[in-house]
Amino acid sequence: MTINATFIGQIIVFLILLWFIARFVTPMVAADLDARNRKIADGLAAADKGQKDLAEATSRADAIVREARERAKLVEDQAARRANEAVEAAKQAAQTEGARIVTAAREEASTETGRAREQLRKEFGSMVVVGASRLLEREVDAKAHAQLIDKLADEIGRV
């Protein structure tokens, strides 16, 4: 093979083209590739940070939910305790009121019983006077013998 001027010219043009590409084109392409690599690396770092933030947010949300459940349980327990206290207070008030009503009813019954006995004594005394007057076949004066009738009514009341 013969080396002629055309071949040497092509080699020189090739070397100049190689130098031009190495000097101007390669740094521009390398800069674009570096920028793209940095962008990808930043994106991956942001994704990792996002996953860590998501994990932290999830754990915080779980903690908040747990705390809310605990507070709800405490509120529920307090409400149940207050309800029980209210029921007990109502029972106590009802028992007190019931005892007061029973006492009042007993007092009223005792008063009515006393009144009825007194009424029976008076009626019995009148009946005794009427019976005595029939036995004696004369009229007995109830006013004149009131002391005797009262004494008789007291003796009957004791029996």
Backbone as a chain_set.jsonl record, in Angstrom:
{"seq": "MTINATFIGQIIVFLILLWFIARFVTPMVAADLDARNRKIADGLAAADKGQKDLAEATSRADAIVREARERAKLVEDQAARRANEAVEAAKQAAQTEGARIVTAAREEASTETGRAREQLRKEFGSMVVVGASRLLEREVDAKAHAQLIDKLADEIGRV", "coords": {"N": [[0.828, -1.144, 0.0], [0.454, 2.114, -0.766], [1.324, 5.201, 0.545], [-0.08, 8.07, 0.025], [-0.603, 11.565, -0.668], [-3.278, 12.132, -0.311], [-4.161, 10.313, 1.497], [-2.655, 11.024, 3.703], [-3.646, 13.559, 4.059], [-6.264, 12.962, 4.715], [-5.816, 11.705, 7.143], [-4.825, 13.843, 8.616], [-7.053, 15.572, 8.611], [-8.811, 13.946, 9.96], [-7.539, 13.797, 12.468], [-7.686, 16.486, 13.194], [-10.422, 16.77, 13.327], [-10.923, 14.964, 15.365], [-9.544, 16.242, 17.448], [-11.126, 18.621, 17.6], [-13.63, 17.576, 18.337], [-12.938, 16.436, 20.808], [-12.174, 18.731, 22.156], [-14.334, 20.637, 22.026], [-16.937, 19.47, 21.616], [-17.137, 17.158, 23.248], [-16.885, 18.202, 25.99], [-19.336, 19.645, 26.117], [-21.255, 17.648, 25.769], [-20.525, 16.017, 27.881], [-21.056, 17.761, 29.993], [-23.841, 17.993, 29.772], [-24.49, 15.296, 30.255], [-23.449, 15.028, 32.855], [-25.093, 16.865, 34.176], [-27.548, 15.625, 33.817], [-27.031, 13.232, 35.224], [-26.669, 14.326, 37.807], [-29.226, 15.339, 38.19], [-30.763, 12.988, 38.165], [-29.595, 11.726, 40.384], [-30.3, 13.58, 42.358], [-33.067, 13.316, 42.207], [-33.368, 10.633, 43.034], [-32.376, 10.89, 45.632], [-34.264, 12.657, 46.644], [-36.506, 11.014, 46.468], [-35.801, 9.001, 48.305], [-35.684, 10.593, 50.602], [-38.328, 11.385, 50.632], [-39.571, 8.92, 51.112], [-38.576, 8.384, 53.664], [-39.683, 10.567, 55.029], [-42.362, 9.94, 54.668], [-42.476, 7.555, 56.118], [-41.913, 8.574, 58.685], [-44.083, 10.325, 58.969], [-46.161, 8.494, 58.892], [-45.614, 7.036, 61.221], [-45.938, 9.086, 63.108], [-48.631, 9.678, 62.662], [-49.771, 7.253, 63.436], [-49.072, 7.329, 66.137], [-50.543, 9.557, 66.943], [-53.126, 8.628, 66.462], [-53.198, 6.485, 68.274], [-52.948, 7.932, 70.657], [-55.275, 9.453, 70.511], [-57.165, 7.416, 70.654], [-56.643, 6.495, 73.25], [-57.315, 8.781, 74.705], [-60.022, 8.912, 74.029], [-60.892, 6.567, 75.226], [-60.399, 7.218, 77.896], [-62.207, 9.344, 78.179], [-64.559, 7.983, 77.705], [-64.514, 6.2, 79.884], [-64.659, 8.071, 81.985], [-67.154, 9.156, 81.446], [-68.772, 6.915, 81.83], [-68.263, 6.482, 84.54], [-69.268, 8.849, 85.617], [-71.923, 8.558, 84.869], [-72.611, 6.302, 86.367], [-72.249, 7.403, 88.911], [-74.245, 9.332, 88.833], [-76.49, 7.687, 88.625], [-76.281, 6.34, 91.068], [-76.563, 8.52, 92.796], [-79.153, 9.28, 92.127], [-80.494, 6.968, 92.931], [-79.988, 7.086, 95.675], [-81.269, 9.485, 96.302], [-83.853, 8.759, 95.617], [-84.288, 6.699, 97.46], [-84.112, 8.15, 99.835], [-86.24, 9.927, 99.468], [-88.284, 8.053, 99.275], [-88.179, 6.943, 101.849], [-88.893, 9.207, 103.295], [-91.489, 9.588, 102.356], [-92.685, 7.21, 103.208], [-92.434, 7.531, 105.972], [-93.988, 9.821, 106.336], [-96.427, 8.784, 105.485], [-96.845, 6.834, 107.426], [-97.05, 8.448, 109.699], [-99.33, 9.882, 109.007], [-101.139, 7.772, 108.841], [-101.073, 6.949, 111.472], [-102.121, 9.213, 112.712], [-104.658, 9.281, 111.535], [-105.603, 6.855, 112.5], [-105.695, 7.411, 115.214], [-107.615, 9.436, 115.196], [-109.805, 7.974, 114.245], [-110.12, 6.134, 116.32], [-110.774, 7.867, 118.394], [-113.178, 8.872, 117.404], [-114.643, 6.485, 117.344], [-114.721, 5.965, 120.084], [-116.3, 8.091, 120.991], [-118.676, 7.558, 119.612], [-119.216, 5.033, 120.639], [-119.529, 5.664, 123.268], [-121.858, 7.173, 123.113], [-123.556, 5.197, 122.236], [-123.512, 3.538, 124.419], [-124.782, 5.109, 126.302], [-127.283, 5.294, 125.115], [-127.949, 2.611, 125.153], [-127.921, 2.116, 127.904], [-129.969, 3.788, 128.728], [-132.105, 2.518, 127.569], [-132.035, 0.132, 128.883], [-132.571, 0.96, 131.443], [-134.896, 2.147, 130.999], [-135.437, 4.783, 130.945], [-134.602, 8.145, 130.397], [-131.235, 8.996, 129.974], [-129.139, 11.571, 130.857], [-126.773, 12.794, 128.746], [-125.035, 14.914, 129.028], [-124.927, 15.336, 131.721], [-123.802, 13.052, 132.607], [-121.297, 12.999, 131.424], [-118.681, 12.824, 132.356], [-118.576, 10.239, 133.35], [-119.071, 8.821, 131.024], [-116.799, 9.516, 129.502], [-114.813, 8.325, 131.055], [-115.542, 5.665, 130.792], [-115.165, 5.39, 128.011], [-112.384, 5.724, 127.896], [-111.523, 3.455, 129.25], [-112.42, 1.493, 127.518], [-110.91, 2.133, 125.289], [-108.359, 1.396, 126.13], [-108.483, -1.305, 126.056]], "CA": [[0.0, 0.0, 0.0], [1.236, 3.328, -0.901], [0.783, 6.313, 1.307], [-0.038, 9.254, -0.81], [-0.977, 12.816, -0.034], [-4.692, 12.099, 0.015], [-4.293, 9.538, 2.726], [-2.087, 11.853, 4.761], [-4.615, 14.643, 4.239], [-7.423, 12.409, 5.44], [-5.388, 11.459, 8.523], [-4.72, 15.146, 9.263], [-8.428, 16.042, 8.818], [-9.37, 13.072, 11.003], [-6.947, 14.206, 13.738], [-8.252, 17.798, 13.531], [-11.808, 16.506, 13.725], [-10.837, 14.304, 16.664], [-9.194, 17.292, 18.414], [-12.288, 19.495, 17.706], [-14.654, 16.857, 19.115], [-12.442, 16.317, 22.173], [-12.044, 20.055, 22.75], [-15.577, 21.398, 22.114], [-18.175, 18.676, 21.658], [-17.144, 16.261, 24.408], [-17.26, 18.89, 27.236], [-20.76, 19.989, 26.115], [-22.008, 16.403, 25.991], [-20.218, 15.592, 29.251], [-21.789, 18.661, 30.897], [-25.238, 17.556, 29.737], [-24.573, 13.997, 30.944], [-23.262, 15.289, 34.288], [-26.309, 17.516, 34.665], [-28.577, 14.587, 33.875], [-26.677, 12.354, 36.346], [-26.975, 15.046, 39.042], [-30.686, 15.417, 38.286], [-31.218, 11.634, 38.552], [-29.16, 11.506, 41.766], [-31.157, 14.415, 43.199], [-34.394, 12.688, 42.207], [-33.304, 9.451, 43.898], [-32.24, 11.37, 47.008], [-35.571, 13.189, 47.033], [-37.395, 9.861, 46.662], [-35.426, 8.404, 49.593], [-36.128, 11.515, 51.644], [-39.791, 11.298, 50.65], [-39.946, 7.663, 51.781], [-38.298, 8.56, 55.095], [-40.707, 11.476, 55.542], [-43.608, 9.176, 54.705], [-42.39, 6.636, 57.26], [-42.048, 9.39, 59.897], [-45.467, 10.81, 59.032], [-46.994, 7.339, 59.24], [-45.424, 6.73, 62.644], [-46.578, 10.17, 63.871], [-50.084, 9.495, 62.544], [-50.119, 6.12, 64.3], [-48.983, 7.8, 67.524], [-51.68, 10.447, 67.184], [-54.324, 7.779, 66.52], [-53.142, 5.784, 69.56], [-53.242, 8.905, 71.703], [-56.702, 9.781, 70.406], [-57.927, 6.264, 71.186], [-56.481, 6.496, 74.701], [-58.144, 9.867, 75.228], [-61.427, 8.507, 73.875], [-61.147, 5.558, 76.257], [-60.499, 7.939, 79.16], [-63.477, 10.082, 78.177], [-65.622, 6.977, 77.848], [-64.487, 5.743, 81.273], [-65.17, 9.149, 82.822], [-68.605, 9.257, 81.216], [-69.399, 5.77, 82.5], [-68.165, 6.714, 85.981], [-70.225, 9.904, 85.959], [-73.263, 7.984, 84.741], [-72.826, 5.46, 87.548], [-72.419, 8.295, 90.058], [-75.568, 9.939, 88.708], [-77.461, 6.646, 88.958], [-76.214, 6.125, 92.516], [-77.15, 9.692, 93.441], [-80.605, 9.19, 91.918], [-80.99, 5.904, 93.81], [-79.941, 7.59, 97.047], [-82.34, 10.477, 96.428], [-85.122, 8.017, 95.591], [-84.431, 6.009, 98.751], [-84.4, 9.173, 100.846], [-87.608, 10.389, 99.233], [-89.169, 6.942, 99.637], [-88.22, 6.861, 103.308], [-89.671, 10.354, 103.764], [-92.899, 9.332, 102.028], [-93.161, 6.148, 104.107], [-92.573, 8.123, 107.308], [-95.164, 10.7, 106.306], [-97.619, 7.933, 105.398], [-97.046, 6.214, 108.746], [-97.55, 9.481, 110.598], [-100.712, 10.157, 108.627], [-101.943, 6.611, 109.236], [-101.189, 6.989, 112.934], [-103.052, 10.303, 113.027], [-106.002, 8.835, 111.143], [-106.004, 5.793, 113.435], [-106.08, 8.089, 116.468], [-108.904, 10.099, 114.966], [-110.85, 6.942, 114.138], [-110.365, 5.602, 117.675], [-111.499, 8.883, 119.153], [-114.551, 8.886, 116.866], [-115.301, 5.269, 117.844], [-114.975, 6.134, 121.526], [-117.454, 8.979, 121.148], [-119.878, 6.849, 119.161], [-119.472, 3.951, 121.578], [-120.085, 6.286, 124.484], [-123.266, 7.51, 122.835], [-124.312, 3.948, 122.166], [-123.651, 3.04, 125.794], [-125.82, 5.92, 126.952], [-128.569, 4.875, 124.562], [-128.218, 1.259, 125.671], [-128.22, 2.208, 129.334], [-131.296, 4.381, 128.893], [-133.1, 1.502, 127.222], [-132.068, -0.834, 129.978], [-133.205, 1.58, 132.6], [-136.143, 2.622, 130.455], [-135.59, 6.193, 131.186], [-133.591, 8.886, 129.64], [-130.027, 9.351, 130.717], [-128.631, 12.832, 130.332], [-125.382, 12.593, 128.342], [-124.229, 16.009, 129.556], [-124.78, 15.131, 133.156], [-122.954, 11.875, 132.851], [-120.174, 13.083, 130.472], [-117.461, 12.333, 132.997], [-118.7, 8.796, 133.41], [-118.943, 8.329, 129.634], [-115.377, 9.652, 129.122], [-114.067, 7.298, 131.787], [-115.885, 4.404, 130.149], [-114.52, 5.39, 126.698], [-110.947, 5.512, 128.114], [-111.324, 2.047, 129.589], [-112.627, 0.705, 126.289], [-109.77, 2.447, 124.431], [-107.195, 0.651, 126.597], [-108.683, -2.733, 125.766]], "C": [[0.891, 1.231, 0.0], [0.553, 4.432, -0.122], [0.938, 7.528, 0.412], [-0.582, 10.449, -0.042], [-2.44, 12.804, 0.378], [-4.869, 11.375, 1.348], [-3.772, 10.353, 3.904], [-3.044, 13.01, 5.039], [-5.831, 14.157, 5.028], [-7.056, 12.171, 6.906], [-5.334, 12.794, 9.268], [-6.128, 15.691, 9.545], [-9.072, 15.229, 9.946], [-8.853, 13.497, 12.374], [-7.506, 15.568, 14.172], [-9.698, 17.625, 14.009], [-11.843, 15.863, 15.108], [-10.52, 15.339, 17.742], [-10.39, 18.205, 18.653], [-13.369, 18.845, 18.565], [-14.227, 16.784, 20.568], [-12.459, 17.672, 22.862], [-13.397, 20.726, 22.96], [-16.828, 20.544, 22.319], [-18.239, 17.834, 22.929], [-17.472, 17.017, 25.699], [-18.743, 19.27, 27.279], [-21.607, 18.754, 26.402], [-21.792, 15.924, 27.413], [-20.968, 16.461, 30.255], [-23.26, 18.275, 30.936], [-25.418, 16.232, 30.48], [-24.395, 14.171, 32.446], [-24.509, 15.93, 34.891], [-27.433, 16.491, 34.8], [-28.292, 13.632, 35.029], [-27.002, 13.018, 37.69], [-28.493, 15.112, 39.264], [-31.261, 14.066, 38.727], [-30.853, 11.363, 39.997], [-30.019, 12.325, 42.734], [-32.569, 13.825, 43.308], [-34.433, 11.457, 43.104], [-33.184, 9.856, 45.366], [-33.576, 11.917, 47.51], [-36.563, 12.055, 47.272], [-37.092, 9.177, 47.992], [-35.901, 9.279, 50.751], [-37.648, 11.47, 51.773], [-40.265, 10.032, 51.349], [-39.697, 7.756, 53.277], [-39.342, 9.472, 55.729], [-42.049, 10.774, 55.655], [-43.608, 8.224, 55.892], [-42.556, 7.401, 58.575], [-43.485, 9.878, 60.063], [-46.416, 9.677, 59.426], [-46.861, 7.011, 60.722], [-46.053, 7.814, 63.518], [-48.091, 10.022, 63.83], [-50.544, 8.336, 63.424], [-50.092, 6.538, 65.771], [-50.173, 8.685, 67.867], [-52.965, 9.639, 67.309], [-54.36, 7.018, 67.85], [-53.515, 6.725, 70.7], [-54.725, 9.284, 71.695], [-57.56, 8.64, 70.953], [-57.837, 6.22, 72.706], [-57.334, 7.592, 75.329], [-59.618, 9.513, 75.14], [-61.802, 7.487, 74.946], [-61.288, 6.241, 77.615], [-61.822, 8.696, 79.26], [-64.64, 9.118, 78.379], [-65.688, 6.472, 79.288], [-65.042, 6.807, 82.217], [-66.682, 9.281, 82.669], [-69.335, 8.115, 81.92], [-69.394, 5.976, 84.015], [-69.17, 7.784, 86.409], [-71.654, 9.394, 85.87], [-73.587, 7.116, 85.957], [-73.039, 6.316, 88.793], [-73.803, 8.939, 90.029], [-76.655, 8.936, 89.075], [-77.48, 6.411, 90.464], [-76.839, 7.302, 93.266], [-78.672, 9.666, 93.313], [-81.21, 8.107, 92.81], [-81.061, 6.393, 95.248], [-81.069, 8.589, 97.277], [-83.701, 9.782, 96.466], [-85.346, 7.294, 96.912], [-84.783, 6.995, 99.854], [-85.84, 9.661, 100.713], [-88.612, 9.298, 99.618], [-89.302, 6.811, 101.149], [-89.046, 8.013, 103.878], [-91.166, 10.13, 103.524], [-93.477, 8.268, 102.953], [-93.385, 6.705, 105.509], [-93.809, 9.013, 107.373], [-96.45, 9.876, 106.272], [-97.894, 7.27, 106.742], [-97.602, 7.229, 109.74], [-99.014, 9.791, 110.298], [-101.634, 9.005, 109.038], [-102.139, 6.599, 110.75], [-102.182, 8.063, 113.367], [-104.484, 9.885, 112.712], [-106.505, 7.743, 112.084], [-106.449, 6.404, 114.752], [-107.427, 8.769, 116.334], [-110.049, 9.076, 114.93], [-111.158, 6.365, 115.516], [-111.171, 6.591, 118.515], [-112.956, 8.945, 118.708], [-115.32, 7.662, 117.366], [-115.621, 5.372, 119.328], [-116.229, 6.985, 121.753], [-118.747, 8.262, 120.761], [-120.236, 5.723, 120.137], [-120.071, 4.505, 122.867], [-121.546, 6.643, 124.287], [-124.109, 6.261, 122.807], [-124.513, 3.356, 123.563], [-124.752, 3.808, 126.518], [-127.2, 5.496, 126.457], [-128.939, 3.497, 125.109], [-128.597, 1.289, 127.143], [-129.619, 2.795, 129.554], [-132.373, 3.366, 128.521], [-133.205, 0.448, 128.322], [-132.806, -0.276, 131.191], [-134.593, 2.103, 132.269], [-136.447, 4.031, 130.904], [-134.444, 6.904, 130.484], [-132.432, 9.255, 130.552], [-129.494, 10.617, 130.066], [-127.147, 12.667, 130.048], [-124.489, 13.689, 128.907], [-123.963, 15.824, 131.039], [-123.815, 13.991, 133.448], [-121.736, 11.859, 131.905], [-118.903, 12.541, 131.087], [-117.479, 10.813, 133.06], [-118.52, 8.18, 132.031], [-117.487, 8.41, 129.188], [-114.54, 8.587, 129.809], [-114.3, 5.933, 131.156], [-115.193, 4.297, 128.78], [-113.019, 5.151, 126.846], [-110.675, 4.041, 128.458], [-111.494, 1.159, 128.353], [-111.447, 0.907, 125.342], [-108.517, 1.683, 124.849], [-107.287, -0.821, 126.259], [-108.451, -3.057, 124.381]], "O": [[1.913, 1.323, 0.68], [-0.672, 4.559, -0.146], [2.06, 7.931, 0.105], [-0.974, 10.324, 1.118], [-2.788, 13.444, 1.371], [-5.643, 11.801, 2.205], [-4.379, 10.368, 4.975], [-3.213, 13.388, 6.198], [-6.351, 14.861, 5.895], [-7.869, 12.4, 7.801], [-5.749, 12.872, 10.425], [-6.364, 16.224, 10.629], [-9.792, 15.775, 10.782], [-9.619, 13.557, 13.335], [-7.771, 15.789, 15.353], [-10.127, 18.258, 14.974], [-12.703, 16.189, 15.926], [-11.128, 15.335, 18.813], [-10.663, 18.546, 19.804], [-13.956, 19.5, 19.427], [-15.029, 17.033, 21.467], [-12.738, 17.741, 24.059], [-13.596, 21.344, 24.006], [-17.685, 20.891, 23.132], [-19.267, 17.798, 23.606], [-18.289, 16.515, 26.472], [-19.355, 19.228, 28.346], [-22.559, 18.809, 27.181], [-22.727, 15.482, 28.08], [-21.465, 15.954, 31.261], [-23.863, 18.233, 32.008], [-26.373, 16.062, 31.238], [-25.102, 13.54, 33.231], [-24.925, 15.572, 35.993], [-28.175, 16.495, 35.783], [-29.216, 13.253, 35.749], [-27.534, 12.377, 38.597], [-28.973, 14.96, 40.388], [-32.153, 14.02, 39.574], [-31.665, 10.842, 40.762], [-30.416, 11.836, 43.792], [-33.178, 13.842, 44.378], [-35.395, 11.249, 43.844], [-33.806, 9.25, 46.238], [-33.97, 11.674, 48.65], [-37.377, 12.133, 48.192], [-38.01, 8.814, 48.728], [-36.444, 8.788, 51.741], [-38.189, 11.51, 52.878], [-41.245, 10.06, 52.094], [-40.499, 7.27, 54.075], [-39.832, 9.198, 56.825], [-42.787, 10.983, 56.618], [-44.613, 8.096, 56.592], [-43.254, 6.94, 59.478], [-44.035, 9.848, 61.163], [-47.354, 9.879, 60.196], [-47.853, 6.743, 61.4], [-46.638, 7.506, 64.556], [-48.763, 10.216, 64.843], [-51.582, 8.423, 64.081], [-50.964, 6.158, 66.553], [-50.743, 8.577, 68.953], [-53.801, 9.929, 68.164], [-55.412, 6.913, 68.48], [-54.291, 6.372, 71.588], [-55.346, 9.418, 72.749], [-58.559, 8.875, 71.633], [-58.829, 5.942, 73.381], [-57.992, 7.376, 76.347], [-60.381, 9.781, 76.068], [-62.898, 7.539, 75.505], [-62.175, 5.9, 78.398], [-62.474, 8.685, 80.304], [-65.579, 9.399, 79.123], [-66.772, 6.331, 79.852], [-65.799, 6.496, 83.136], [-67.398, 9.493, 83.648], [-70.385, 8.321, 82.529], [-70.38, 5.689, 84.693], [-69.838, 7.645, 87.434], [-72.499, 9.749, 86.692], [-74.687, 7.182, 86.507], [-73.891, 6.011, 89.627], [-74.454, 9.078, 91.064], [-77.624, 9.281, 89.752], [-78.545, 6.297, 91.07], [-77.556, 7.111, 94.249], [-79.392, 9.985, 94.259], [-82.288, 8.286, 93.376], [-82.042, 6.158, 95.953], [-81.742, 8.554, 98.307], [-84.584, 10.159, 97.236], [-86.463, 7.274, 97.429], [-85.636, 6.723, 100.698], [-86.563, 9.792, 101.701], [-89.654, 9.581, 100.21], [-90.397, 6.597, 101.669], [-89.806, 7.826, 104.828], [-91.998, 10.44, 104.376], [-94.606, 8.392, 103.427], [-94.386, 6.4, 106.157], [-94.576, 8.966, 108.334], [-97.432, 10.209, 106.934], [-99.049, 7.155, 107.152], [-98.502, 6.922, 110.522], [-99.83, 9.944, 111.206], [-102.748, 9.22, 109.515], [-103.22, 6.284, 111.248], [-102.985, 7.849, 114.276], [-105.4, 10.102, 113.506], [-107.687, 7.706, 112.426], [-107.445, 5.982, 115.341], [-108.272, 8.695, 117.227], [-111.114, 9.293, 115.508], [-112.32, 6.133, 115.847], [-112.101, 6.224, 119.234], [-113.861, 9.057, 119.536], [-116.481, 7.764, 117.761], [-116.673, 4.915, 119.774], [-117.088, 6.661, 122.573], [-119.758, 8.336, 121.458], [-121.41, 5.49, 120.424], [-120.973, 3.921, 123.467], [-122.372, 6.443, 125.178], [-125.24, 6.252, 123.291], [-125.547, 2.753, 123.852], [-125.551, 3.227, 127.253], [-128.147, 5.354, 127.231], [-130.087, 3.247, 125.477], [-129.494, 0.564, 127.574], [-130.355, 2.364, 130.441], [-133.451, 3.369, 129.116], [-134.283, -0.051, 128.644], [-133.564, -0.977, 131.861], [-135.365, 2.457, 133.16], [-137.588, 4.389, 131.197], [-133.464, 6.296, 130.051], [-132.589, 9.732, 131.676], [-129.414, 10.702, 128.84], [-126.352, 12.434, 130.958], [-123.327, 13.442, 129.23], [-122.877, 16.133, 131.53], [-123.102, 14.008, 134.451], [-121.203, 10.786, 131.622], [-118.125, 11.867, 130.412], [-116.448, 10.179, 132.834], [-117.886, 7.134, 131.891], [-116.983, 7.477, 128.562], [-113.646, 8.008, 129.191], [-113.37, 5.141, 131.004], [-114.689, 3.231, 128.427], [-112.427, 4.454, 126.022], [-109.692, 3.464, 127.992], [-110.769, 0.178, 128.187], [-111.026, -0.033, 124.667], [-107.692, 1.353, 123.997], [-106.268, -1.508, 126.185], [-108.581, -4.217, 123.989]]}, "num_chains": 1, "name": "protein.A"}
